[in-house]
PDB file of C-alpha atoms in Angstrom:
ATOM      1  CA  ALA A   1       0.000   0.000   0.000  1.00 68.00           C
ATOM      2  CA  ARG A   2       2.833   2.384   0.855  1.00 79.00           C
ATOM      3  CA  ASP A   3       4.274   1.866  -2.653  1.00 82.00           C
ATOM      4  CA  PHE A   4       1.050   3.329  -4.058  1.00 73.00           C
ATOM      5  CA  GLY A   5       1.168   6.438  -1.873  1.00 78.00           C
ATOM      6  CA  CYS A   6      -1.247   5.199   0.769  1.00 78.00           C
ATOM      7  CA  LYS A   7      -0.954   6.491   4.303  1.00 80.00           C
ATOM      8  CA  ILE A   8      -0.386   3.620   6.724  1.00 82.00           C
ATOM      9  CA  VAL A   9      -2.120   3.991  10.095  1.00 86.00           C
ATOM     10  CA  PRO A  10      -1.883   1.861  13.234  1.00 82.00           C
ATOM     11  CA  GLY A  11      -4.641  -0.677  13.251  1.00 79.00           C
ATOM     12  CA  GLY A  12      -4.933  -4.016  14.911  1.00 79.00           C
ATOM     13  CA  LEU A  13      -7.980  -6.117  14.193  1.00 83.00           C
ATOM     14  CA  PRO A  14      -9.990  -5.241  11.058  1.00 88.00           C
ATOM     15  CA  ALA A  15     -12.658  -3.020  12.658  1.00 91.00           C
ATOM     16  CA  ARG A  16     -10.118  -0.864  14.474  1.00 92.00           C
ATOM     17  CA  GLY A  17      -7.878  -0.605  11.424  1.00 90.00           C
ATOM     18  CA  ARG A  18     -10.804   0.483   9.269  1.00 93.00           C
ATOM     19  CA  ASN A  19     -11.939   3.074  11.795  1.00 95.00           C
ATOM     20  CA  GLU A  20      -8.405   4.469  12.113  1.00 93.00           C
ATOM     21  CA  GLY A  21      -8.128   4.659   8.327  1.00 92.00           C
ATOM     22  CA  ALA A  22     -11.446   6.493   8.066  1.00 94.00           C
ATOM     23  CA  LYS A  23     -10.186   9.138  10.502  1.00 94.00           C
ATOM     24  CA  VAL A  24      -7.399  10.190   8.125  1.00 92.00           C
ATOM     25  CA  ALA A  25      -9.211   9.576   4.820  1.00 92.00           C
ATOM     26  CA  LYS A  26      -9.749  12.709   2.760  1.00 91.00           C
ATOM     27  CA  GLY A  27     -12.224  11.542   0.112  1.00 92.00           C
ATOM     28  CA  ASP A  28     -16.034  11.411   0.048  1.00 96.00           C
ATOM     29  CA  THR A  29     -16.050   7.659  -0.567  1.00 97.00           C
ATOM     30  CA  LEU A  30     -14.275   5.070   1.555  1.00 96.00           C
ATOM     31  CA  LEU A  31     -13.177   1.624   0.389  1.00 95.00           C
ATOM     32  CA  PHE A  32     -12.365  -0.914   3.076  1.00 93.00           C
ATOM     33  CA  MET A  33     -10.721  -4.163   1.995  1.00 91.00           C
ATOM     34  CA  ASP A  34      -9.219  -7.069   3.904  1.00 87.00           C
ATOM     35  CA  ALA A  35      -5.463  -7.509   3.741  1.00 82.00           C
ATOM     36  CA  ASP A  36      -6.057 -10.957   2.223  1.00 85.00           C
ATOM     37  CA  ASN A  37      -7.175  -9.485  -1.092  1.00 84.00           C
ATOM     38  CA  VAL A  38      -4.368 -10.428  -3.450  1.00 83.00           C
ATOM     39  CA  PHE A  39      -5.605  -9.405  -6.905  1.00 90.00           C
ATOM     40  CA  LEU A  40      -7.648  -6.468  -8.120  1.00 91.00           C
ATOM     41  CA  PRO A  41      -8.867  -6.610 -11.726  1.00 93.00           C
ATOM     42  CA  GLU A  42      -7.695  -3.963 -14.192  1.00 94.00           C
ATOM     43  CA  ASN A  43      -9.521  -0.629 -13.769  1.00 94.00           C
ATOM     44  CA  PHE A  44     -11.279  -2.109 -10.752  1.00 94.00           C
ATOM     45  CA  LEU A  45     -11.599   1.088  -8.762  1.00 94.00           C
ATOM     46  CA  SER A  46     -12.820   3.262 -11.645  1.00 95.00           C
ATOM     47  CA  LYS A  47     -15.432   0.653 -12.650  1.00 97.00           C
ATOM     48  CA  LEU A  48     -16.539   0.182  -9.041  1.00 97.00           C
ATOM     49  CA  LEU A  49     -16.932   3.917  -8.412  1.00 97.00           C
ATOM     50  CA  ALA A  50     -18.744   4.456 -11.728  1.00 97.00           C
ATOM     51  CA  GLU A  51     -21.358   1.809 -10.903  1.00 97.00           C
ATOM     52  CA  PHE A  52     -21.624   3.044  -7.308  1.00 98.00           C
ATOM     53  CA  GLY A  53     -22.433   6.535  -8.607  1.00 98.00           C
ATOM     54  CA  ARG A  54     -24.695   5.397 -11.459  1.00 98.00           C
ATOM     55  CA  ARG A  55     -26.883   3.411  -9.047  1.00 98.00           C
ATOM     56  CA  LYS A  56     -26.795   6.228  -6.470  1.00 98.00           C
ATOM     57  CA  LEU A  57     -25.603   3.878  -3.750  1.00 98.00           C
ATOM     58  CA  GLY A  58     -24.571   4.846  -0.253  1.00 98.00           C
ATOM     59  CA  VAL A  59     -22.935   1.532   0.665  1.00 98.00           C
ATOM     60  CA  ALA A  60     -21.913  -1.441  -1.455  1.00 97.00           C
ATOM     61  CA  SER A  61     -20.057  -4.693  -1.690  1.00 95.00           C
ATOM     62  CA  PHE A  62     -18.860  -6.708  -4.673  1.00 95.00           C
ATOM     63  CA  PRO A  63     -17.754 -10.228  -5.612  1.00 92.00           C
ATOM     64  CA  ILE A  64     -14.842 -11.760  -3.752  1.00 92.00           C
ATOM     65  CA  TYR A  65     -13.490 -15.166  -4.752  1.00 91.00           C
ATOM     66  CA  PRO A  66     -10.700 -17.152  -3.118  1.00 91.00           C
ATOM     67  CA  ASN A  67      -7.565 -17.665  -5.152  1.00 90.00           C
ATOM     68  CA  SER A  68      -7.800 -21.406  -4.595  1.00 89.00           C
ATOM     69  CA  LYS A  69      -9.659 -24.607  -5.408  1.00 88.00           C
ATOM     70  CA  LYS A  70     -12.752 -24.855  -7.573  1.00 91.00           C
ATOM     71  CA  ILE A  71     -14.950 -25.890  -4.621  1.00 90.00           C
ATOM     72  CA  ASP A  72     -14.098 -22.590  -2.884  1.00 90.00           C
ATOM     73  CA  LYS A  73     -15.024 -20.620  -5.992  1.00 90.00           C
ATOM     74  CA  ILE A  74     -18.341 -22.498  -6.206  1.00 91.00           C
ATOM     75  CA  LEU A  75     -19.182 -21.861  -2.540  1.00 90.00           C
ATOM     76  CA  TYR A  76     -18.229 -18.193  -2.735  1.00 89.00           C
ATOM     77  CA  GLY A  77     -20.187 -17.998  -6.003  1.00 90.00           C
ATOM     78  CA  ILE A  78     -23.319 -19.205  -4.225  1.00 91.00           C
ATOM     79  CA  TYR A  79     -22.856 -16.497  -1.599  1.00 88.00           C
ATOM     80  CA  ASN A  80     -22.063 -13.763  -4.167  1.00 87.00           C
ATOM     81  CA  ASN A  81     -25.077 -14.693  -6.302  1.00 90.00           C
ATOM     82  CA  PHE A  82     -27.359 -14.753  -3.255  1.00 90.00           C
ATOM     83  CA  VAL A  83     -26.334 -11.233  -2.221  1.00 89.00           C
ATOM     84  CA  ASN A  84     -26.512 -10.010  -5.834  1.00 88.00           C
ATOM     85  CA  PHE A  85     -30.006 -11.463  -6.292  1.00 91.00           C
ATOM     86  CA  THR A  86     -31.433 -10.305  -2.959  1.00 90.00           C
ATOM     87  CA  GLN A  87     -29.389  -7.090  -2.560  1.00 89.00           C
ATOM     88  CA  ILE A  88     -29.494  -7.770   1.198  1.00 89.00           C
ATOM     89  CA  PRO A  89     -26.975  -5.466   2.904  1.00 91.00           C
ATOM     90  CA  TYR A  90     -24.277  -8.024   3.537  1.00 87.00           C
ATOM     91  CA  ALA A  91     -20.625  -7.339   2.846  1.00 89.00           C
ATOM     92  CA  THR A  92     -17.841  -9.862   3.022  1.00 82.00           C
ATOM     93  CA  ASN A  93     -14.260  -8.762   3.214  1.00 87.00           C
ATOM     94  CA  SER A  94     -14.837  -5.396   1.485  1.00 92.00           C
ATOM     95  CA  VAL A  95     -17.136  -2.396   1.829  1.00 96.00           C
ATOM     96  CA  LEU A  96     -17.503   0.757  -0.264  1.00 97.00           C
ATOM     97  CA  VAL A  97     -19.362   3.550   1.543  1.00 98.00           C
ATOM     98  CA  LYS A  98     -19.933   7.285   1.295  1.00 98.00           C
ATOM     99  CA  LYS A  99     -18.011   9.001   4.076  1.00 97.00           C
ATOM    100  CA  GLU A 100     -21.127  10.882   5.240  1.00 97.00           C
ATOM    101  CA  ILE A 101     -22.897   7.536   5.744  1.00 98.00           C
ATOM    102  CA  PHE A 102     -19.875   6.028   7.491  1.00 98.00           C
ATOM    103  CA  GLU A 103     -19.991   8.929   9.951  1.00 96.00           C
ATOM    104  CA  LYS A 104     -23.696   8.330  10.655  1.00 97.00           C
ATOM    105  CA  VAL A 105     -23.070   4.730  11.704  1.00 97.00           C
ATOM    106  CA  ASP A 106     -22.409   4.981  15.418  1.00 89.00           C
ATOM    107  CA  GLY A 107     -18.671   4.558  15.843  1.00 84.00           C
ATOM    108  CA  GLY A 108     -18.059   3.199  12.331  1.00 95.00           C
ATOM    109  CA  PHE A 109     -17.129  -0.484  12.465  1.00 96.00           C
ATOM    110  CA  ASP A 110     -18.000  -2.034  15.826  1.00 95.00           C
ATOM    111  CA  GLU A 111     -14.650  -2.942  17.380  1.00 94.00           C
ATOM    112  CA  GLU A 112     -16.216  -5.399  19.831  1.00 93.00           C
ATOM    113  CA  ILE A 113     -17.420  -7.755  17.086  1.00 91.00           C
ATOM    114  CA  LYS A 114     -15.252 -10.884  16.781  1.00 90.00           C
ATOM    115  CA  ILE A 115     -16.366 -12.033  13.305  1.00 87.00           C
ATOM    116  CA  GLY A 116     -18.618 -10.409  10.719  1.00 89.00           C
ATOM    117  CA  GLU A 117     -18.008  -6.757  11.584  1.00 92.00           C
ATOM    118  CA  ASP A 118     -18.226  -5.991   7.860  1.00 93.00           C
ATOM    119  CA  HIS A 119     -21.674  -7.625   7.608  1.00 92.00           C
ATOM    120  CA  TYR A 120     -22.934  -5.719  10.624  1.00 95.00           C
ATOM    121  CA  PHE A 121     -21.524  -2.436   9.344  1.00 97.00           C
ATOM    122  CA  ALA A 122     -23.217  -2.848   5.935  1.00 96.00           C
ATOM    123  CA  LYS A 123     -26.523  -3.561   7.651  1.00 95.00           C
ATOM    124  CA  GLN A 124     -26.193  -0.446   9.831  1.00 97.00           C
ATOM    125  CA  ALA A 125     -24.998   1.760   6.945  1.00 98.00           C
ATOM    126  CA  ALA A 126     -27.952   0.651   4.790  1.00 98.00           C
ATOM    127  CA  LYS A 127     -30.227   2.462   7.258  1.00 98.00           C
ATOM    128  CA  PHE A 128     -28.732   5.749   6.003  1.00 98.00           C
ATOM    129  CA  GLY A 129     -28.185   5.027   2.304  1.00 98.00           C
ATOM    130  CA  LYS A 130     -29.061   2.556  -0.415  1.00 98.00           C
ATOM    131  CA  PHE A 131     -27.110  -0.722  -0.385  1.00 97.00           C
ATOM    132  CA  GLY A 132     -26.116  -2.463  -3.576  1.00 96.00           C
ATOM    133  CA  PHE A 133     -24.051  -5.466  -4.559  1.00 94.00           C
ATOM    134  CA  ILE A 134     -21.998  -4.345  -7.548  1.00 95.00           C
ATOM    135  CA  LYS A 135     -21.519  -7.163 -10.033  1.00 91.00           C
ATOM    136  CA  ILE A 136     -18.073  -6.589 -11.511  1.00 93.00           C
ATOM    137  CA  GLU A 137     -15.036  -8.745 -12.163  1.00 93.00           C
ATOM    138  CA  PRO A 138     -14.213 -10.278  -8.777  1.00 92.00           C
ATOM    139  CA  VAL A 139     -11.399  -9.480  -6.426  1.00 93.00           C
ATOM    140  CA  LEU A 140      -9.315 -12.537  -5.553  1.00 93.00           C
ATOM    141  CA  THR A 141      -8.529 -13.208  -1.927  1.00 91.00           C
ATOM    142  CA  SER A 142      -5.932 -15.446  -0.327  1.00 90.00           C
ATOM    143  CA  ASP A 143      -6.774 -18.995   0.682  1.00 88.00           C
ATOM    144  CA  ARG A 144      -4.298 -19.002   3.580  1.00 87.00           C
ATOM    145  CA  ARG A 145      -7.074 -19.272   6.193  1.00 84.00           C
ATOM    146  CA  PHE A 146      -8.390 -22.413   4.474  1.00 85.00           C
ATOM    147  CA  ILE A 147      -4.905 -23.893   4.448  1.00 87.00           C
ATOM    148  CA  ARG A 148      -4.133 -23.006   8.067  1.00 87.00           C
ATOM    149  CA  ASP A 149      -7.510 -23.836   9.645  1.00 87.00           C
ATOM    150  CA  GLY A 150      -8.904 -26.299   7.107  1.00 88.00           C
ATOM    151  CA  ARG A 151     -11.713 -25.709   4.635  1.00 89.00           C
ATOM    152  CA  LEU A 152     -14.465 -27.496   6.506  1.00 90.00           C
ATOM    153  CA  LYS A 153     -13.664 -25.802   9.807  1.00 90.00           C
ATOM    154  CA  THR A 154     -13.465 -22.361   8.152  1.00 86.00           C
ATOM    155  CA  TYR A 155     -16.735 -22.764   6.250  1.00 88.00           C
ATOM    156  CA  LEU A 156     -18.467 -24.055   9.382  1.00 88.00           C
ATOM    157  CA  LYS A 157     -17.333 -20.931  11.245  1.00 87.00           C
ATOM    158  CA  PHE A 158     -18.689 -18.738   8.430  1.00 86.00           C
ATOM    159  CA  ILE A 159     -22.041 -20.552   8.358  1.00 88.00           C
ATOM    160  CA  LEU A 160     -22.484 -20.764  12.135  1.00 90.00           C
ATOM    161  CA  ALA A 161     -21.493 -17.114  12.552  1.00 88.00           C
ATOM    162  CA  GLY A 162     -24.060 -16.164   9.891  1.00 87.00           C
ATOM    163  CA  ILE A 163     -26.782 -18.132  11.666  1.00 90.00           C
ATOM    164  CA  TYR A 164     -25.786 -16.598  15.009  1.00 92.00           C
ATOM    165  CA  MET A 165     -25.909 -13.073  13.534  1.00 90.00           C
ATOM    166  CA  PHE A 166     -29.318 -13.728  12.001  1.00 90.00           C
ATOM    167  CA  PHE A 167     -30.884 -14.880  15.264  1.00 93.00           C
ATOM    168  CA  PHE A 168     -28.893 -13.081  17.963  1.00 94.00           C
ATOM    169  CA  GLY A 169     -27.097 -10.124  16.356  1.00 93.00           C
ATOM    170  CA  PRO A 170     -23.381  -9.402  16.146  1.00 93.00           C
ATOM    171  CA  VAL A 171     -20.878 -11.932  17.491  1.00 91.00           C
ATOM    172  CA  LYS A 172     -19.218 -10.147  20.409  1.00 92.00           C
ATOM    173  CA  LYS A 173     -18.087 -13.265  22.263  1.00 88.00           C
ATOM    174  CA  ASP A 174     -15.149 -15.337  21.068  1.00 86.00           C
ATOM    175  CA  ILE A 175     -17.343 -18.402  20.553  1.00 83.00           C
ATOM    176  CA  PHE A 176     -15.969 -19.213  17.089  1.00 75.00           C
ATOM    177  CA  LYS A 177     -12.249 -18.712  17.855  1.00 70.00           C
ATOM    178  CA  TYR A 178     -11.814 -16.738  14.627  1.00 64.00           C
ATOM    179  CA  ARG A 179      -8.216 -15.518  14.494  1.00 62.00           C
ATOM    180  CA  PHE A 180      -6.550 -12.727  12.527  1.00 56.00           C
ATOM    181  CA  ASN A 181      -3.056 -12.041  13.843  1.00 51.00           C
ATOM    182  CA  SER A 182      -1.938 -15.640  13.409  1.00 49.00           C
ATOM    183  CA  LEU A 183      -2.187 -15.197   9.630  1.00 46.00           C
ATOM    184  CA  LYS A 184       0.342 -12.345   9.480  1.00 49.00           C
ATOM    185  CA  ASN A 185       3.387 -14.477   8.759  1.00 49.00           C
ATOM    186  CA  ASN A 186       1.591 -16.877   6.448  1.00 48.00           C
ATOM    187  CA  LYS A 187       2.151 -15.148   3.088  1.00 50.00           C
ATOM    188  CA  ARG A 188       0.001 -16.803   0.505  1.00 50.00           C
TER     189      ARG A 188
END
């Protein structure tokens, strides 16, 4: 990021890092992406912003696919198509939001949430602006979590966390043992 002129801010876990980044951001639109995103398609940002503006969105997400096995692409495809079809405010891994809407969401990303802070943020932001899933060429994300934790275990955490969020709200207890810092040295 530094090589592209980005300002690096102290972060920590994703929610805190995103909130710290938003404090120093100068633009009207904020793009939050997980560090695991390893490939952005050509002209990604210009296409994303054009569609965001054309549809008059306030908050959006877009397709993310793992840079790994076909089964992962199929499972992520099911998720991406579900969100695209329903346009339910659900964001995985990445969120595009107008800064004015970000500021209306109490505290930005909830730093107490253990998993799914991006989903919860999109849901809260959609109360202040239109949500849309922007169907563009997907961003590829690392499969290092699947390799480290195992596919089945990782997908079970995703599914169980989704069910928990649906019935009980954000996951603020460490019931799923979802780890971030342990991936730092696993470059894949």
